[in-house]
Amino acid sequence: MRKIPSTLFLIFLFLFSNGLPAQTKQFVENIGWYGKKLELHTILNRTRQSSCTFLLSSDSIRAFVFTGPLKLMRQFSLPRQSDTKLLGGFMRDSSVYMFTEQTGKDELHCWAMNVITEKVRENIIPFDPEKEKTVTHISAGNHFLYVTASNKRNELIIYDFFNEQAGTPLRYQFSDEQWKELTTPGFLSRTVRLTKIEQEGDLNLDNLVKRNKLYLGNESVLLVMNNHIDSTRIISYDLKQQKVSSWGIDHNPGKPVSKNVSYSDNSFLFRNKLYYVKATSDSLLMQIVDPYTGAINKSFSTAADQEITWKNTPILDQENTGAQTGIRNREKTKQLLRKMVKDSAVIMAKPYGDGQIEVVVGSYAKKWVMTQTPGNYSNNGFTGRPASMGPASIGPPTYTNGSFHRETWVRSMHFKMLLNADYSLLPGEPVSSVYEKIERYTFNLQIPSELENIFVTNGVHYYAYYDKEDRRLVVLKF
């Protein structure tokens, strides 16, 4: 066999080690399940030092409780009835609480699994779908939130579970105009349209583009609405004080509201600051705003005929054809503005380095909808999924309490900017995030999206998946 020169071998080793994140198989469990109704979910405790991964088959649920550096503490095995959907759960007082609902039944099921005694108990919570429709649900560490809506009263209601029973629900009644902005008309009733944002990892464009976003805070839930130019409305559900309040933020204080102007704007809540972007044919504006007082902490703007001096990457025009992703650099600000106004403006902020911030500003276009058939999905066969995502991509996978989502967008034009903790500009080219590295590493794995999770405990990133070919659960450490 031909011997590789030591110098070339060292170069190859260096390139390989820098091109892929370090990863090890932290946990492997032979399960033996196969079929089309398999699912994988992960929840975390409040301090994110422990986790529970649920593996579902058509008739069974396995729960794996991990603590510390992904050390298996306990396993549970539960029956699963047909048409049962796992909503999420929480970890509290030596127990794992799991919430499910069954199609056609007006009730929630709560399973409490004690990791010390290994006892399991079930409780049924009735809900009347004629009075309230389910909107969404949030696994919140040491409690679980169940969000419903009442069309008759224009109300959005949050039920907060700290055990098998919910506390007093928090209700907020919207004006008729605000209710129309939050909902879309349907047959005989209106449907609430919002997306929940849980602030870890990269977020997919389908969520970022939404006008109404629900954020989980430490002891509150904030609904952020962008339906009018230069204005953001916030509805705060204070879970601790048991009160709801609403207020508006003026992004152009002291000046008249623009009328008959083609524009696109959006916002993103991160570390108790609201990141706001507005694009018109004439200018681009980005603000960092205190969401409670409306004070503008930092503002960046550029005219259409000027260069954006506050960006850290070129303007990337990224088109996804399904088989691959084409990327081109754009030089002119007006090209970006044209796309943002024509399609939809998006903005996202996420952690970078030591207390620093990475912000993505750009446009989003989705010209078709791809539906996913459970059990018939592969990462590199999903139309709309990029073939490769470079360091300046707007966001490869996203996860919400362990779920894993790959993009379905068709075109995005965007750039990245880096900020210090005081919101001053941080020079330099952004490096790949760990999520982008995981995306590249897992690209060729033939794993259905419903069978892969990303989660973080004790500051360590893990990628969990169920291998249908070998019929085993695998967790990789990155």
Tab-separated table of N, CA and C in Angstrom, residues 23-31 40 51 53 55 62-67 69-75 455 462-467 472-477:
chain	number	residue	atom	x	y	z
A	23	GLN	N	-16.956	14.994	18.060
A	23	GLN	CA	-18.161	14.339	18.511
A	23	GLN	C	-17.835	12.915	18.924
A	24	THR	N	-18.565	12.429	19.907
A	24	THR	CA	-18.430	11.060	20.375
A	24	THR	C	-19.809	10.500	20.633
A	25	LYS	N	-19.930	9.194	20.521
A	25	LYS	CA	-21.189	8.533	20.843
A	25	LYS	C	-21.303	8.472	22.359
A	26	GLN	N	-22.151	9.324	22.900
A	26	GLN	CA	-22.290	9.433	24.336
A	26	GLN	C	-23.229	8.375	24.899
A	27	PHE	N	-24.193	7.955	24.071
A	27	PHE	CA	-25.176	6.984	24.550
A	27	PHE	C	-25.705	6.174	23.372
A	28	VAL	N	-25.764	4.863	23.530
A	28	VAL	CA	-26.310	3.966	22.514
A	28	VAL	C	-27.191	2.934	23.214
A	29	GLU	N	-28.410	2.770	22.744
A	29	GLU	CA	-29.340	1.818	23.341
A	29	GLU	C	-30.057	1.055	22.234
A	30	ASN	N	-29.915	-0.261	22.220
A	30	ASN	CA	-30.626	-1.081	21.257
A	30	ASN	C	-32.105	-1.153	21.639
A	31	ILE	N	-32.983	-0.758	20.709
A	31	ILE	CA	-34.414	-0.700	20.983
A	31	ILE	C	-35.165	-1.801	20.245
A	40	LEU	N	-39.239	11.101	18.181
A	40	LEU	CA	-38.257	11.370	19.219
A	40	LEU	C	-38.464	12.792	19.731
A	51	SER	N	-32.075	16.074	31.452
A	51	SER	CA	-32.952	15.999	30.285
A	51	SER	C	-33.705	14.683	30.281
A	53	THR	N	-35.425	12.166	27.210
A	53	THR	CA	-35.688	11.901	25.802
A	53	THR	C	-36.784	10.846	25.699
A	55	LEU	N	-38.924	8.354	23.299
A	55	LEU	CA	-38.970	7.639	22.031
A	55	LEU	C	-40.333	6.960	21.924
A	62	ARG	N	-40.985	5.109	25.394
A	62	ARG	CA	-39.830	4.898	26.266
A	62	ARG	C	-39.306	6.269	26.675
A	63	ALA	N	-39.051	6.438	27.978
A	63	ALA	CA	-38.521	7.689	28.499
A	63	ALA	C	-37.147	7.432	29.097
A	64	PHE	N	-36.119	8.179	28.636
A	64	PHE	CA	-34.746	8.042	29.111
A	64	PHE	C	-34.377	9.321	29.857
A	65	VAL	N	-34.179	9.212	31.156
A	65	VAL	CA	-33.875	10.365	31.989
A	65	VAL	C	-32.372	10.441	32.194
A	66	PHE	N	-31.770	11.565	31.760
A	66	PHE	CA	-30.330	11.761	31.862
A	66	PHE	C	-30.025	12.886	32.840
A	67	THR	N	-28.877	12.781	33.502
A	67	THR	CA	-28.414	13.841	34.383
A	67	THR	C	-26.921	14.038	34.193
A	69	PRO	N	-23.354	14.786	32.830
A	69	PRO	CA	-22.800	14.633	31.476
A	69	PRO	C	-23.487	13.484	30.729
A	70	LEU	N	-24.786	13.603	30.552
A	70	LEU	CA	-25.616	12.610	29.865
A	70	LEU	C	-25.454	11.212	30.478
A	71	LYS	N	-25.569	11.125	31.767
A	71	LYS	CA	-25.551	9.850	32.462
A	71	LYS	C	-26.981	9.370	32.644
A	72	LEU	N	-27.263	8.149	32.180
A	72	LEU	CA	-28.613	7.610	32.275
A	72	LEU	C	-28.962	7.334	33.722
A	73	MET	N	-30.011	8.006	34.198
A	73	MET	CA	-30.434	7.858	35.586
A	73	MET	C	-31.587	6.878	35.730
A	74	ARG	N	-32.546	6.918	34.780
A	74	ARG	CA	-33.705	6.054	34.890
A	74	ARG	C	-34.352	5.878	33.522
A	75	GLN	N	-35.011	4.735	33.329
A	75	GLN	CA	-35.809	4.480	32.137
A	75	GLN	C	-37.239	4.161	32.548
A	455	PHE	N	-30.166	19.180	21.587
A	455	PHE	CA	-30.431	19.811	22.865
A	455	PHE	C	-29.113	20.103	23.564
A	462	TYR	N	-25.765	18.197	22.236
A	462	TYR	CA	-25.973	16.786	21.911
A	462	TYR	C	-26.895	16.666	20.696
A	463	TYR	N	-26.608	15.684	19.873
A	463	TYR	CA	-27.460	15.338	18.739
A	463	TYR	C	-27.940	13.911	18.950
A	464	ALA	N	-29.265	13.753	19.099
A	464	ALA	CA	-29.847	12.437	19.332
A	464	ALA	C	-30.647	12.015	18.103
A	465	TYR	N	-30.577	10.753	17.769
A	465	TYR	CA	-31.375	10.241	16.646
A	465	TYR	C	-31.672	8.764	16.853
A	466	TYR	N	-32.724	8.306	16.171
A	466	TYR	CA	-33.049	6.886	16.194
A	466	TYR	C	-32.675	6.291	14.848
A	467	ASP	N	-31.801	5.311	14.870
A	467	ASP	CA	-31.324	4.633	13.674
A	467	ASP	C	-32.294	3.499	13.343
A	472	ARG	N	-31.731	1.397	16.904
A	472	ARG	CA	-31.136	1.798	18.159
A	472	ARG	C	-31.175	3.303	18.331
A	473	LEU	N	-31.192	3.759	19.580
A	473	LEU	CA	-31.132	5.178	19.913
A	473	LEU	C	-29.681	5.562	20.134
A	474	VAL	N	-29.269	6.652	19.465
A	474	VAL	CA	-27.875	7.105	19.545
A	474	VAL	C	-27.864	8.582	19.918
A	475	VAL	N	-26.978	8.945	20.844
A	475	VAL	CA	-26.778	10.353	21.203
A	475	VAL	C	-25.307	10.696	21.020
A	476	LEU	N	-25.043	11.687	20.167
A	476	LEU	CA	-23.674	12.142	19.906
A	476	LEU	C	-23.403	13.416	20.696
A	477	LYS	N	-22.219	13.524	21.218
A	477	LYS	CA	-21.771	14.716	21.930
A	477	LYS	C	-20.916	15.572	21.016
